[in-house]
Short mmCIF file of C-alpha atoms and ligand atoms in Angstrom, two decimals:
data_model
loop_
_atom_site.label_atom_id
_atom_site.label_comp_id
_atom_site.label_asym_id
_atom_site.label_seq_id
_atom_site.Cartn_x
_atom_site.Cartn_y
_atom_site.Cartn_z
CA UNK A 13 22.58 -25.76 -51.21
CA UNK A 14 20.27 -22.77 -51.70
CA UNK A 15 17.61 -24.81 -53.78
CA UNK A 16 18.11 -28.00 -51.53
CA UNK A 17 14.64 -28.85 -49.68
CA UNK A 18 14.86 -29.44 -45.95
CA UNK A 19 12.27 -30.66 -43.29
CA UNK A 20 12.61 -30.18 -39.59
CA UNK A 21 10.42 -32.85 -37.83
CA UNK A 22 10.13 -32.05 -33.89
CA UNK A 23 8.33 -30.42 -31.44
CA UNK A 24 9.21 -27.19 -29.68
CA UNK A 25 9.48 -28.64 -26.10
CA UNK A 26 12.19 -31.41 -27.46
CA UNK A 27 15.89 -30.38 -26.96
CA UNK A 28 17.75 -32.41 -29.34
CA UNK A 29 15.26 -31.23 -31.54
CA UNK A 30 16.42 -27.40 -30.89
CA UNK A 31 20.06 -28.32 -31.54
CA UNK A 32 18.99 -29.39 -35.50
CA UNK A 33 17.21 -25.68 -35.52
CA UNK A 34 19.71 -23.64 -34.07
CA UNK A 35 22.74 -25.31 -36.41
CA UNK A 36 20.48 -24.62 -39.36
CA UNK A 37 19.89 -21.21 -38.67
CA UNK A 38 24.16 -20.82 -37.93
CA UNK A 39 24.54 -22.24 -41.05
CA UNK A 40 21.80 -20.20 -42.61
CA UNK A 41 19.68 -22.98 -44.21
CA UNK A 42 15.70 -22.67 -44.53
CA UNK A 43 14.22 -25.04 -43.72
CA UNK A 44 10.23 -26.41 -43.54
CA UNK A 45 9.08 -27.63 -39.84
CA UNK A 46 6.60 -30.41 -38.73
CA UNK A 47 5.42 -30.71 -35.65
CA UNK A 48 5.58 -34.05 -33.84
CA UNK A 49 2.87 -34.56 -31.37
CA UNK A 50 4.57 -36.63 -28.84
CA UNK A 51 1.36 -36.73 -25.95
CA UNK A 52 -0.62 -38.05 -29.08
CA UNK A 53 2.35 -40.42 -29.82
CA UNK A 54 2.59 -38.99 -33.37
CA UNK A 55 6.29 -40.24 -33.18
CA UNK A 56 5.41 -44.09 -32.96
CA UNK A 57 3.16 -44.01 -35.90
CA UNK A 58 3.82 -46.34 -39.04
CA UNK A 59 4.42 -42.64 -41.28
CA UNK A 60 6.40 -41.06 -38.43
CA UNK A 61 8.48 -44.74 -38.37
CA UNK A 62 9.44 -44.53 -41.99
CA UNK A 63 10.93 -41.26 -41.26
CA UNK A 64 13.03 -42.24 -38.04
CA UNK A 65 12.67 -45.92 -37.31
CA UNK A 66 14.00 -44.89 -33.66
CA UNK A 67 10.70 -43.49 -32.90
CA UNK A 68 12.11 -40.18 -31.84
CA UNK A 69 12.48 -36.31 -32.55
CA UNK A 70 14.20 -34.77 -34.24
CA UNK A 71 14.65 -36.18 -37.76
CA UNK A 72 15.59 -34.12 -40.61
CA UNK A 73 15.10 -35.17 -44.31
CA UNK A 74 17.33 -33.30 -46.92
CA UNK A 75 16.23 -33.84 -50.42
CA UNK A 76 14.56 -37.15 -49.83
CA UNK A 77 16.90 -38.47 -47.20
CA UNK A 78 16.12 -39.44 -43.96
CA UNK A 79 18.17 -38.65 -40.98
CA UNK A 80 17.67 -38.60 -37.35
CA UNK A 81 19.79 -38.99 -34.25
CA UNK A 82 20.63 -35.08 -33.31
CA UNK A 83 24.18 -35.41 -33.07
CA UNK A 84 24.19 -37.08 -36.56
CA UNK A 85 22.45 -34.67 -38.28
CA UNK A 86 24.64 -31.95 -37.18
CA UNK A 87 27.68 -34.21 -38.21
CA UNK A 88 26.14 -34.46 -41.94
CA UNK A 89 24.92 -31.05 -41.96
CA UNK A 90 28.61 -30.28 -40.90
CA UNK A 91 29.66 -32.40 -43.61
CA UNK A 92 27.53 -30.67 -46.25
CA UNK A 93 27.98 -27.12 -46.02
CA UNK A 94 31.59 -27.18 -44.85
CA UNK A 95 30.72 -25.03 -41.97
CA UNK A 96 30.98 -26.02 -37.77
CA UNK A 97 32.96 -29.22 -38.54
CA UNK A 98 36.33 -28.42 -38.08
CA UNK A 99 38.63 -28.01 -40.18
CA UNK A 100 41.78 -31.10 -39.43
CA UNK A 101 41.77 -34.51 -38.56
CA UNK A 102 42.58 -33.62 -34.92
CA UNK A 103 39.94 -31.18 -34.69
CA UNK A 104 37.39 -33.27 -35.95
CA UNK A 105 38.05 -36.09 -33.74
CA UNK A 106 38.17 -33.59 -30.61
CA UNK A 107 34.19 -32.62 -32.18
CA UNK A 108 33.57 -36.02 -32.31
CA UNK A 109 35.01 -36.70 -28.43
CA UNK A 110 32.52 -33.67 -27.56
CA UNK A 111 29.56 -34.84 -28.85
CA UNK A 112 30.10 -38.35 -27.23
CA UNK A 113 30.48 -36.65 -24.04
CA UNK A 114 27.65 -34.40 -24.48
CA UNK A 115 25.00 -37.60 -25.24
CA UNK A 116 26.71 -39.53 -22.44
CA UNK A 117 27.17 -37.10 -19.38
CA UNK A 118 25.31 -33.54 -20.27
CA UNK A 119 22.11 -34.55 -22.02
CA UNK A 120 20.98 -37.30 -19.78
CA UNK A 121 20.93 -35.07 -16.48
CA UNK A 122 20.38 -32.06 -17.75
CA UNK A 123 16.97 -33.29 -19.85
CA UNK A 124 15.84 -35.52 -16.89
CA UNK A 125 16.18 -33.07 -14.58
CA UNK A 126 14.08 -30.84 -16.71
CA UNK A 127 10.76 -33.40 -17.74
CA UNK A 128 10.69 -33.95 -13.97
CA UNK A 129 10.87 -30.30 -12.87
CA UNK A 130 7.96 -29.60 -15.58
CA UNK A 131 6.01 -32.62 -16.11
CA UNK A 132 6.23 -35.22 -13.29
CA UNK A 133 7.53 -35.57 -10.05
CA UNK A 134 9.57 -38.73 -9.39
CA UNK A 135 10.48 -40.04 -6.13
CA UNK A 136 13.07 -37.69 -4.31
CA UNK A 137 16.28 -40.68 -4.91
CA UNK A 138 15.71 -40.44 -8.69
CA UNK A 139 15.27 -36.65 -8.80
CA UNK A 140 18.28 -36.34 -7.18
CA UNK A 141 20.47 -38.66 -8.93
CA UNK A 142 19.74 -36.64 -12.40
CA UNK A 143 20.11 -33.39 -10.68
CA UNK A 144 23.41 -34.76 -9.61
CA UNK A 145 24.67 -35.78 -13.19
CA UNK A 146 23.26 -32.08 -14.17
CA UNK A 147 25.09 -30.57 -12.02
CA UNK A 148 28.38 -32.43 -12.26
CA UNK A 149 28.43 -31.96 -16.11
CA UNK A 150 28.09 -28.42 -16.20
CA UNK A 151 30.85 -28.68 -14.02
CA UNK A 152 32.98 -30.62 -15.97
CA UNK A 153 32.22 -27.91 -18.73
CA UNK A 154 33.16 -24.88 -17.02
CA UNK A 155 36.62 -26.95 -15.81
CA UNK A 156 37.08 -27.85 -19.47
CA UNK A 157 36.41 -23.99 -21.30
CA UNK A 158 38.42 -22.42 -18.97
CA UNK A 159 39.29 -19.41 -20.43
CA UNK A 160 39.09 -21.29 -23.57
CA UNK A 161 36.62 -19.27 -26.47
CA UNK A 162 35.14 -22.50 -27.88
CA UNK A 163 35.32 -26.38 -26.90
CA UNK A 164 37.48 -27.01 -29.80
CA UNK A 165 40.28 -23.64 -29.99
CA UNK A 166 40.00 -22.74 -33.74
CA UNK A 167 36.28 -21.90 -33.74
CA UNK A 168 32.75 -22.79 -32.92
CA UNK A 169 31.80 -25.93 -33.77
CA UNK A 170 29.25 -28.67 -33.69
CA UNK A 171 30.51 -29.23 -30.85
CA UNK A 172 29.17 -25.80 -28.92
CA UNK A 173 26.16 -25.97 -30.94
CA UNK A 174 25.39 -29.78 -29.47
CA UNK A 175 26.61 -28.50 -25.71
CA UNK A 176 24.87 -24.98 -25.76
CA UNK A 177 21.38 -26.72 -27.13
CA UNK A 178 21.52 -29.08 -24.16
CA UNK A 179 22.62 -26.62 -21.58
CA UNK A 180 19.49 -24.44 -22.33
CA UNK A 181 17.43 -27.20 -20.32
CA UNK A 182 19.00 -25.95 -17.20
CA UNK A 183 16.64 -22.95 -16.31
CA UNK A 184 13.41 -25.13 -16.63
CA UNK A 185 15.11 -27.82 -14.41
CA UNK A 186 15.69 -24.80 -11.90
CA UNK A 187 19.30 -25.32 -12.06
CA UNK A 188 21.57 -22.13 -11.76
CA UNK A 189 24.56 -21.46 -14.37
CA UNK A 190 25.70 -18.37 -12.89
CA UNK A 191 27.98 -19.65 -10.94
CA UNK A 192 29.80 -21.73 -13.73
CA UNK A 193 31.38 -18.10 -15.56
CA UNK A 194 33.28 -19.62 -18.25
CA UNK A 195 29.82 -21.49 -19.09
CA UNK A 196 27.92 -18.83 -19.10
CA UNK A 197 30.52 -16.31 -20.51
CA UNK A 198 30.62 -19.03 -23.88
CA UNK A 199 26.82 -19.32 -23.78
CA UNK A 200 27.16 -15.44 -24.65
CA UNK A 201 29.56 -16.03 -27.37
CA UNK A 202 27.29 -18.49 -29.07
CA UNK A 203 24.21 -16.17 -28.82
CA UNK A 204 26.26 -13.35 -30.71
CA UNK A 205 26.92 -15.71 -34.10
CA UNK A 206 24.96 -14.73 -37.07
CA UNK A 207 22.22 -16.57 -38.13
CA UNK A 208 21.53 -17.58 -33.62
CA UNK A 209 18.02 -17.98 -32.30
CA UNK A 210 16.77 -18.88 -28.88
CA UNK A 211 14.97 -21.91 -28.25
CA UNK A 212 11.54 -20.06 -28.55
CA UNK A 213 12.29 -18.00 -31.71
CA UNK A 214 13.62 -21.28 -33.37
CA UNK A 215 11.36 -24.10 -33.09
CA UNK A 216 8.10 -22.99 -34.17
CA UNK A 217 4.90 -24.70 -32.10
CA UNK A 218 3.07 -25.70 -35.23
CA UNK A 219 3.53 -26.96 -38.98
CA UNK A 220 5.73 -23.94 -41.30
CA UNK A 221 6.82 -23.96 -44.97
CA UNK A 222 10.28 -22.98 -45.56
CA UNK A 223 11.06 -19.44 -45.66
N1 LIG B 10 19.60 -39.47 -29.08
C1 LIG B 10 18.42 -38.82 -29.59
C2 LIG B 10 17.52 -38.42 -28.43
C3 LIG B 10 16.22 -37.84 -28.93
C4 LIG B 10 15.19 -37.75 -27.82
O1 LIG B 10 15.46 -38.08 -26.66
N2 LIG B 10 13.99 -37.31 -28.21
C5 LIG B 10 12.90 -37.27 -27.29
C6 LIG B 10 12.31 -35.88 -27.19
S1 LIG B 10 13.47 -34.76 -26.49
C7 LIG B 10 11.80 -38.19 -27.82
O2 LIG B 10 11.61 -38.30 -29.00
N3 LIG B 10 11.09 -38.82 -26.89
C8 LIG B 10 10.03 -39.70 -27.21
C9 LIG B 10 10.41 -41.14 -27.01
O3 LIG B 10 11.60 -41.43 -26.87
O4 LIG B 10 9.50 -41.96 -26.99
C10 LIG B 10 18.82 -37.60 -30.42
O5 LIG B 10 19.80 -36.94 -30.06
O6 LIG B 10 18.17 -37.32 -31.43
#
């Protein structure tokens, strides 16, 4: 694993790109980082193509092999070092419930409700429909930790990794966690692991050679 070459493809302002970062820096894997221009449309050139035929950040190539799709990579990467995946059959399905959940119900409110707040202002209705989904996932979340330490008991998983990455879009869509304890009482948890970065110390804004 030490000598193993991988390449970060993303851009800094992508969160599913963030979530690759921050489980390779848990897991303690350097890695080299590209930066996709998506206002130039980088990501729907013929070369980007042939590295995610989706047409989207993040992808991550490990020693020649493509992969993309966020909550994939983590899965493989999960599957590689042996670390964040859980370590039974009942565990790993739980992860696997999880990061459904999280690309069905968290990311899609939570990411809308940030490109609006920064970028573009929709009309009111659809503003408030993804603000709504926001708001009613974190919910959900804070029902579901509880007093628990992690979203799946024996330890942190790909599964906090996937949730915490997406929650992090809630400040720039001007949406308040304080409230939600046990959310923001776990977000602390995660930020004391070895090897955690922020979102600003992790993705890097331009092109970097592994370290
Ligand atoms: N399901 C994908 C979502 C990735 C995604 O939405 N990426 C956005 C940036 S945050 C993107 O590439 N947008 C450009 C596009 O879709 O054209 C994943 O988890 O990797």
């Amino acid at each position: 694993m030490a000598q193993d070459s991988f390449t970060l493809y993303g851009s800094f302002l992508s969160g599913p790109t963030y979530k690759v970062a921050l489980m390779l820096g848990l897991c303690g894997i350097p890695f080299a980082y590209r930066h996709v221009d998506l206002a130039k449309g980088q990501h729907r050139t013929p070369e980007y193509l042939s590295i995610n035929r989706f047409g989207q950040v993040p992808a991550l190539v490990h020693d020649g092999r493509n992969l993309c799709q966020s909550d994939a990579i983590l899965t493989y990467l999960a599957g590689v070092t042996g670390k964040f995946g859980g370590d039974t059959p009942g565990e790993r399905q739980a992860i696997q419930e999880w990061l459904h959940w999280e690309v069905d119900r968290l990311y899609p409110g939570l990411s809308r409700t940030r490109f609006y707040t920064k970028f573009m202002k929709p009309e009111p209705p659809v503003m408030e429909t993804y603000r709504k989904m926001a708001e009613t996932a974190l919910d959900d979340l804070n029902r579901l930790l509880g007093d628990r330490q992690w979203l799946v008991e024996s330890g942190p998983s790909i599964a906090d990794i996937a949730c915490y990455a997406m929650v992090q879009q809630a400040h720039d869509g001007l949406i308040d966690l304080t409230p939600r304890r046990n959310v923001t009482a776990w977000c602390g948890r995660i930020e004391k692991l070895p090897g955690y970065k922020s979102w600003a110390d992790a993705l890097p804004k331009v092109d970097r050679e592994a370290a």
